mmCIF file of C-alpha atoms in Angstrom:
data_model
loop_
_atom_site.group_PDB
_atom_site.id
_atom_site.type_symbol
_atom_site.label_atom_id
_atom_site.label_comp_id
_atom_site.label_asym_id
_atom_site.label_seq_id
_atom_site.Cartn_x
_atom_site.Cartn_y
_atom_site.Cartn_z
ATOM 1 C CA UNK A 58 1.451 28.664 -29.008
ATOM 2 C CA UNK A 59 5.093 30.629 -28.390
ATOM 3 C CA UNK A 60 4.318 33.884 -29.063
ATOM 4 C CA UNK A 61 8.253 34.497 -29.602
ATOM 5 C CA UNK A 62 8.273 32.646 -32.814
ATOM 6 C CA UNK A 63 5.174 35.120 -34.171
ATOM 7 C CA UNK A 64 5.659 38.248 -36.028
ATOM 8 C CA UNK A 65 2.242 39.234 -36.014
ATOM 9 C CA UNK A 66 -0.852 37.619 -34.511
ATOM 10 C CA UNK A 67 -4.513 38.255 -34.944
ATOM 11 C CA UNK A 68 -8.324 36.862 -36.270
ATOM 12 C CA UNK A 69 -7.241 37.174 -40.038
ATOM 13 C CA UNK A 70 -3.613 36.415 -40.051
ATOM 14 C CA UNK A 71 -1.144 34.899 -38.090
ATOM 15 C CA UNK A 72 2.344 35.636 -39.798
ATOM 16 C CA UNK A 73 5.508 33.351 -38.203
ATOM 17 C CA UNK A 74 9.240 34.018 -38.446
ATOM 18 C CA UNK A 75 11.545 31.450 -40.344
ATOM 19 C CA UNK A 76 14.513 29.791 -38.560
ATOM 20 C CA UNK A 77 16.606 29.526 -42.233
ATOM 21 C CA UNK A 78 19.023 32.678 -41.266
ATOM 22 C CA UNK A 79 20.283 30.483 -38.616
ATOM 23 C CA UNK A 80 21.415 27.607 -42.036
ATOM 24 C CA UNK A 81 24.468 30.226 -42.938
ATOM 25 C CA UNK A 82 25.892 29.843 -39.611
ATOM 26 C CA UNK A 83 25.531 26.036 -39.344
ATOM 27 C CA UNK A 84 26.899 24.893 -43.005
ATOM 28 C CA UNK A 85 28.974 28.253 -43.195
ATOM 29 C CA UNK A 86 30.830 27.130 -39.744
ATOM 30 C CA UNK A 87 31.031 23.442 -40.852
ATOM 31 C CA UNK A 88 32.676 24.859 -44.324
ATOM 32 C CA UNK A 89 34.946 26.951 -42.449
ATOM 33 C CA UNK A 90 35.758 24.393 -39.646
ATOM 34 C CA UNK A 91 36.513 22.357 -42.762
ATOM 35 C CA UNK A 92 38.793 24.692 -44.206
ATOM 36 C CA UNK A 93 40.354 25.166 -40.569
ATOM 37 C CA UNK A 94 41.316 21.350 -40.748
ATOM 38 C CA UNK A 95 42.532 21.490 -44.528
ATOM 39 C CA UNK A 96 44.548 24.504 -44.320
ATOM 40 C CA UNK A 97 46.807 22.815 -41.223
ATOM 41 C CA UNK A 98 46.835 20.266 -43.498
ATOM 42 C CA UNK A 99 48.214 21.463 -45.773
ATOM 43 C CA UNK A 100 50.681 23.314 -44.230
ATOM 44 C CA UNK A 101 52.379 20.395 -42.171
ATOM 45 C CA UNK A 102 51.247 17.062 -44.406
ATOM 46 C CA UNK A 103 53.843 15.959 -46.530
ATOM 47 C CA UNK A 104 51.523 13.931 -48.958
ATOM 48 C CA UNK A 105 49.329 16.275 -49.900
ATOM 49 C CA UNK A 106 46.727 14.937 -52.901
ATOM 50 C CA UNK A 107 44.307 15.704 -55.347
ATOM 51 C CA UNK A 108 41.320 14.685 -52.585
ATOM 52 C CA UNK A 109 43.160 17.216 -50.461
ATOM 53 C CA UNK A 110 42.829 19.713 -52.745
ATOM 54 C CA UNK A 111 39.071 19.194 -53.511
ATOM 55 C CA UNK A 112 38.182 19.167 -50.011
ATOM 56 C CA UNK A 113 39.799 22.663 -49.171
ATOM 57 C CA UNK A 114 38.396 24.052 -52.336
ATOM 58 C CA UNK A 115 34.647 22.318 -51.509
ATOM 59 C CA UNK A 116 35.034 24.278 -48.212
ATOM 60 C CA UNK A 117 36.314 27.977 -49.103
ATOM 61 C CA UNK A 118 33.332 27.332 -51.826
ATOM 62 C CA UNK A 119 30.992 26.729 -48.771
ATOM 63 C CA UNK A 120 32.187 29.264 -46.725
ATOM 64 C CA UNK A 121 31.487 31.853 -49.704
ATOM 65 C CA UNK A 122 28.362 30.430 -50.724
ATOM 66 C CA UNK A 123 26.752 30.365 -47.249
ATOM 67 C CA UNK A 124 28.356 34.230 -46.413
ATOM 68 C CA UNK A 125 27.087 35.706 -49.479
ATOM 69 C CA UNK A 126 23.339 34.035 -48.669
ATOM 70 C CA UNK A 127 23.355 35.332 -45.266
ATOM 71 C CA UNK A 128 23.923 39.024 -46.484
ATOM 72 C CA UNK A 129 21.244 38.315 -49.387
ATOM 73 C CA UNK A 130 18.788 36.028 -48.030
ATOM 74 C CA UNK A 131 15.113 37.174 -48.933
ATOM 75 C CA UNK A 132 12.671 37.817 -46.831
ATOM 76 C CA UNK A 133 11.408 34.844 -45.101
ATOM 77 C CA UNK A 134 7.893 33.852 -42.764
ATOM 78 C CA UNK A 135 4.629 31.725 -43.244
ATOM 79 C CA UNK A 136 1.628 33.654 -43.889
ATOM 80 C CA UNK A 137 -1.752 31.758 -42.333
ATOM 81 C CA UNK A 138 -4.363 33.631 -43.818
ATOM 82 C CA UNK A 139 -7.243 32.411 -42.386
ATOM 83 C CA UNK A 140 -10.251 34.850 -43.921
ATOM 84 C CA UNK A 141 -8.873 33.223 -47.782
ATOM 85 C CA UNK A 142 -8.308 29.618 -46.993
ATOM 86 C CA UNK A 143 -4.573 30.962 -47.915
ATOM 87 C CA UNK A 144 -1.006 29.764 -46.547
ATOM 88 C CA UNK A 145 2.354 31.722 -47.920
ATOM 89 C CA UNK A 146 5.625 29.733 -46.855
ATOM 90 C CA UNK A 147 9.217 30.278 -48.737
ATOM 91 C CA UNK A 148 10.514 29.098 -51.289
ATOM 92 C CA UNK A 149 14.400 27.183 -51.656
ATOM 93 C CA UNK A 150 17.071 29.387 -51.021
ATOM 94 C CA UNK A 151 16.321 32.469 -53.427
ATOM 95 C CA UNK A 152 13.128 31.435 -55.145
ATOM 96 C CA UNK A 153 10.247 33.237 -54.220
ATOM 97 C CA UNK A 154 7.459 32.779 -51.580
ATOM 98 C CA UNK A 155 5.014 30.026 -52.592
ATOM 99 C CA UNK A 156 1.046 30.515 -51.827
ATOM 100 C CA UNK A 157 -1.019 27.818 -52.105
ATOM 101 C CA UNK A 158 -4.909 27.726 -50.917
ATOM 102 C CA UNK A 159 -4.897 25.663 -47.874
ATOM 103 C CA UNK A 160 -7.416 22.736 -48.894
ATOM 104 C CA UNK A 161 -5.229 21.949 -51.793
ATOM 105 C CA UNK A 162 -1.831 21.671 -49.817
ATOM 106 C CA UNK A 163 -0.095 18.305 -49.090
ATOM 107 C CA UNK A 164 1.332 17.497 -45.582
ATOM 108 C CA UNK A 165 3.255 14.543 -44.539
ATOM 109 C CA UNK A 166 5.486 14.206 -41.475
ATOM 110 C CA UNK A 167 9.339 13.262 -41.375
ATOM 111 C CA UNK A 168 12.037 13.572 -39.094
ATOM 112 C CA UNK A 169 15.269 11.799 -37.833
ATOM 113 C CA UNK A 170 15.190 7.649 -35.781
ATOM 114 C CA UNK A 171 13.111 7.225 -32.249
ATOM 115 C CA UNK A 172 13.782 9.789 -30.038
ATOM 116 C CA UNK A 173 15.682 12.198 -31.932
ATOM 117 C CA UNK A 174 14.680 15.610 -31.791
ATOM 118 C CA UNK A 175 13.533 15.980 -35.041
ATOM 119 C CA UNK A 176 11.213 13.044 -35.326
ATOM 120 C CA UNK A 177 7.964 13.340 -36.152
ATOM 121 C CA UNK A 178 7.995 17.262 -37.638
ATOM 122 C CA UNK A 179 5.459 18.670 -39.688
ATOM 123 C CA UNK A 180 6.110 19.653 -43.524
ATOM 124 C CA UNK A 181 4.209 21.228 -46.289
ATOM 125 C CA UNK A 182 5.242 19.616 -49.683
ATOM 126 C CA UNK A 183 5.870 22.667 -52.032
ATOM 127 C CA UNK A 184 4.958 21.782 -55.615
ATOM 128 C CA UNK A 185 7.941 21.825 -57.375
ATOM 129 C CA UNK A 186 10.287 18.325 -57.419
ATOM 130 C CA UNK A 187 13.298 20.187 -57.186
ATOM 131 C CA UNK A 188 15.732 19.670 -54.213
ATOM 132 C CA UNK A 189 13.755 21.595 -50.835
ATOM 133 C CA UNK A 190 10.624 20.913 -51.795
ATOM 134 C CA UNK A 191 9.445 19.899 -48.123
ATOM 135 C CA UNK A 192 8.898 23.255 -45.846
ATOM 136 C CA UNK A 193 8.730 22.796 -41.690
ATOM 137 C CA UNK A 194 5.745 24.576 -40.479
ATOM 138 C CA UNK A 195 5.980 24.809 -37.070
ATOM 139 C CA UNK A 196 3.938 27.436 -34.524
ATOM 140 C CA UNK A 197 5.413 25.725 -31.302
ATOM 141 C CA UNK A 198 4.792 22.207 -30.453
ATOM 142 C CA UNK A 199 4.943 18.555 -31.712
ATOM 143 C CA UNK A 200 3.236 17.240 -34.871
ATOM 144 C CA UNK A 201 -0.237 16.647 -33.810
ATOM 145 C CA UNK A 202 0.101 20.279 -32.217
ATOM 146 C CA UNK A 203 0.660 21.984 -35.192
ATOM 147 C CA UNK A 204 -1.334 19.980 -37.278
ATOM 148 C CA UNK A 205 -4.729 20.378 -34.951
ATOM 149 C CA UNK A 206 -3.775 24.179 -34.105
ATOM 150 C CA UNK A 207 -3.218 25.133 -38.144
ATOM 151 C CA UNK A 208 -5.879 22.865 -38.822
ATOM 152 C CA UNK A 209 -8.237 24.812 -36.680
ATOM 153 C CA UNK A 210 -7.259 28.165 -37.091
ATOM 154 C CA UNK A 211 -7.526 27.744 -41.202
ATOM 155 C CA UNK A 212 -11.220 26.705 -40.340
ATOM 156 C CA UNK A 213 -13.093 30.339 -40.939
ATOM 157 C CA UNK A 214 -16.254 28.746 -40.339
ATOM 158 C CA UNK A 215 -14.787 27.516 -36.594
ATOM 159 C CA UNK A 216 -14.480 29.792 -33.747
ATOM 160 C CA UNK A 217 -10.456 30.770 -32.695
ATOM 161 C CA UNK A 218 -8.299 28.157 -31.464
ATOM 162 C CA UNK A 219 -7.849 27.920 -27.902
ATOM 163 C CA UNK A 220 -5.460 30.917 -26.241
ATOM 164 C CA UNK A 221 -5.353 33.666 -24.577
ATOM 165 C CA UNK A 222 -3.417 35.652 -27.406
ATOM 166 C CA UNK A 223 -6.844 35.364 -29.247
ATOM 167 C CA UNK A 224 -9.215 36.527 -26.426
ATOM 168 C CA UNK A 225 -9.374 40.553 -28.012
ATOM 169 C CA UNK A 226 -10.234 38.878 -31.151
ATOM 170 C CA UNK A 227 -12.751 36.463 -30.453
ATOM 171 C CA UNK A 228 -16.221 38.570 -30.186
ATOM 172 C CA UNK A 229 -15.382 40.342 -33.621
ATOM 173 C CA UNK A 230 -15.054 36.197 -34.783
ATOM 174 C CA UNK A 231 -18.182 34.708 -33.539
ATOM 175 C CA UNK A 232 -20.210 37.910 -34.744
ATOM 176 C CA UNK A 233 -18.629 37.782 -38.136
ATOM 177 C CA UNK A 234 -19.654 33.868 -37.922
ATOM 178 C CA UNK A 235 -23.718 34.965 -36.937
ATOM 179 C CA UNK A 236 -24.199 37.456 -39.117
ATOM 180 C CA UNK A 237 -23.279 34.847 -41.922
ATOM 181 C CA UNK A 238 -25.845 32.531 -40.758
ATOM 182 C CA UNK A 239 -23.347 30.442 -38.955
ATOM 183 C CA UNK A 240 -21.895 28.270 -41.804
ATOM 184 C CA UNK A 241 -20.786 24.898 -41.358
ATOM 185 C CA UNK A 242 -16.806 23.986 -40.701
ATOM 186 C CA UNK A 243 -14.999 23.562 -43.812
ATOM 187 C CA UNK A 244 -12.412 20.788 -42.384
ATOM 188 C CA UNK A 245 -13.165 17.223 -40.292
ATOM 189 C CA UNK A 246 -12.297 17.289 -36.860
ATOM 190 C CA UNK A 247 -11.476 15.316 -33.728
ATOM 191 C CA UNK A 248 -11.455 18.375 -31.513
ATOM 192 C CA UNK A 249 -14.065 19.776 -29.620
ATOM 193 C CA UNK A 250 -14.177 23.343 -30.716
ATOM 194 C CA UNK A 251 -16.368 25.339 -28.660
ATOM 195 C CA UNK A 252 -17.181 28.604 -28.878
ATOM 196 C CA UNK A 253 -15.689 30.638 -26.021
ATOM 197 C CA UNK A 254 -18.640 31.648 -24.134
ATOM 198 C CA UNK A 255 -21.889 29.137 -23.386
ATOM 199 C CA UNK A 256 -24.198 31.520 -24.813
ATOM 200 C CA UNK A 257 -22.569 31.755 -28.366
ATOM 201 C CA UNK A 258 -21.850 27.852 -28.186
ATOM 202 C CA UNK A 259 -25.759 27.288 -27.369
ATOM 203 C CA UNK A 260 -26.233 29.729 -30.055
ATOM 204 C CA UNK A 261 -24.317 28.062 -32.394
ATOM 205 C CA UNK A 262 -25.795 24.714 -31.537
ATOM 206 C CA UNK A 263 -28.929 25.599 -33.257
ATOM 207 C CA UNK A 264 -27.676 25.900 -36.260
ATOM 208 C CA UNK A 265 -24.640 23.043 -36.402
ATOM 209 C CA UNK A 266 -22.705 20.896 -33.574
ATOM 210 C CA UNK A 267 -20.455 18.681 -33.844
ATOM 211 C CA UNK A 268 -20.670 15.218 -32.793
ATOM 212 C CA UNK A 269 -17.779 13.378 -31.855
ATOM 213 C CA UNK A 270 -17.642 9.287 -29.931
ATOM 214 C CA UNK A 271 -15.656 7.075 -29.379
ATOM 215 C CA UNK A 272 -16.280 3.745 -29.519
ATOM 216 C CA UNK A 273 -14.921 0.336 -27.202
ATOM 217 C CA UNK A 274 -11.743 0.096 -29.913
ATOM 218 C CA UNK A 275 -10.856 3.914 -29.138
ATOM 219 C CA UNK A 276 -11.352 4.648 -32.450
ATOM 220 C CA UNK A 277 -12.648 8.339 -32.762
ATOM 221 C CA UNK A 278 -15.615 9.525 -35.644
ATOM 222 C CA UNK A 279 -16.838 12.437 -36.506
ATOM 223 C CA UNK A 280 -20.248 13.905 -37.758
ATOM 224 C CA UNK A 281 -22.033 17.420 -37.907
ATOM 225 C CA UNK A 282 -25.071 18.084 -37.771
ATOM 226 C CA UNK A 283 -26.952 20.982 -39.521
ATOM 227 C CA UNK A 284 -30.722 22.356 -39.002
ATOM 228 C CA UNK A 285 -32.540 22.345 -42.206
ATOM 229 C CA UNK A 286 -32.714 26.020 -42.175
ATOM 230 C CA UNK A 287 -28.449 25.667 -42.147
ATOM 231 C CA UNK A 288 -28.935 23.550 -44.847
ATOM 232 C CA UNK A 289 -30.959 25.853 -46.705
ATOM 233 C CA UNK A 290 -28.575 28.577 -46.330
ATOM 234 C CA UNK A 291 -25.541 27.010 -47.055
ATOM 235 C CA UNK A 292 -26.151 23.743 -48.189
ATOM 236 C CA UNK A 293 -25.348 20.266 -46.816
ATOM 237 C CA UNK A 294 -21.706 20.080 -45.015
ATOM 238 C CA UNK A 295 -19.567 18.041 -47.140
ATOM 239 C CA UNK A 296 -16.449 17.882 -45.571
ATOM 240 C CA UNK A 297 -12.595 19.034 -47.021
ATOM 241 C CA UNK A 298 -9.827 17.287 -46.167
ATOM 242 C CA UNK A 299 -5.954 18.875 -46.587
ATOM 243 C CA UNK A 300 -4.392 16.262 -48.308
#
């Protein structure tokens, strides 16, 4: 993970900054490179038209639109909250912050053709149908990066994802985990997730493990398996899958 894209890090929360106060600047500059070209235009074309006059008026009404939003834009981050199954990511433009419990959330990817720089990016839908209702989340890598990392970390019952911006964090985790009897993950995974030191992974083996194969197609499964005293705690795992 880029720690320069992170606001604030830790076992509960991880809270990332938003790239949308760089959007004023792009469409603001296209609006005013716009009016640039129309305003030479008008001053030296003989022929000027009706289209003319909606083009330089569409871009002194982007220009505005795009300075006033950059002087009022709301606060804006994504909130992982990992201790209440919780993510907080903003809403269009001026609407307000949206928080939605993670298991319930939908994720697709979308991006630009082959080998453009944006293919293949990782988006929460938000749940209104209006126009923006995708949201990037992104905590520094490609899709299946962010996917297995937020995956993970979102997984309370898991220890810490792997990194060393975690290490001052992790004993407070896995002892938070024992005292609770060691429930079982909440999410499927294809990741082995050990626990950081031997002796807390053999400790944790006695109470779940995962158990992930391959078989001669490549294809990769996944099952847990609990003790029956696990299972008397907390019940059998049944498994919850972010849509």
């Amino acid at each position: 993970m880029k720690k320069k894209i992170l606001f604030f890090l830790n076992n509960s929360y991880i809270v990332s900054k938003d790239p949308q106060h760089i959007f004023p600047f792009i469409f603001g500059g296209i609006g005013l490179l716009f009016f640039i070209f129309e305003l030479f235009d008008w001053i030296y074309k003989e022929n000027w038209d009706y289209l003319d006059t909606i083009l330089l008026l569409t871009s002194i009404g982007l220009v505005i639109f795009f300075a006033i939003y950059y002087f009022t834009i709301p606060l804006k981050q994504v909130i992982y909250n990992r201790y209440d199954g919780l993510i907080t990511f903003p809403g269009f433009l001026w609407n307000n912050a949206i928080t939605m419990k993670f298991k319930s959330i939908r994720m697709l990817h979308a991006g630009g053709a082959l080998g453009s720089p944006t293919a293949d990016m990782l988006y929460v839908k938000r749940p209104d149908k209006l126009i923006g209702s995708k949201y990037m989340l992104h905590v520094g890598g490609n899709l299946d990066t962010n996917l297995s990392f937020i995956v993970w970390y979102m997984d309370k019952n898991r220890p810490l994802p792997n990194g060393d911006a975690f290490d001052d964090y992790r004993k407070k985790e896995y002892k938070r985990r024992k005292e609770e009897g060691f429930p079982p993950p909440l999410f499927r995974t294809f990741i082995p997730t050990d626990e950081f030191k031997l002796k807390w992974r053999i400790e944790r083996d006695k109470h779940w493990k995962d158990i992930i194969s391959t078989n001669k197609n490549g294809d990769v499964s996944h099952q847990l398996w609990q003790s029956a005293e696990n299972i008397a705690l907390h019940g059998e795992w049944k498994e919850v899958v972010p849509q």
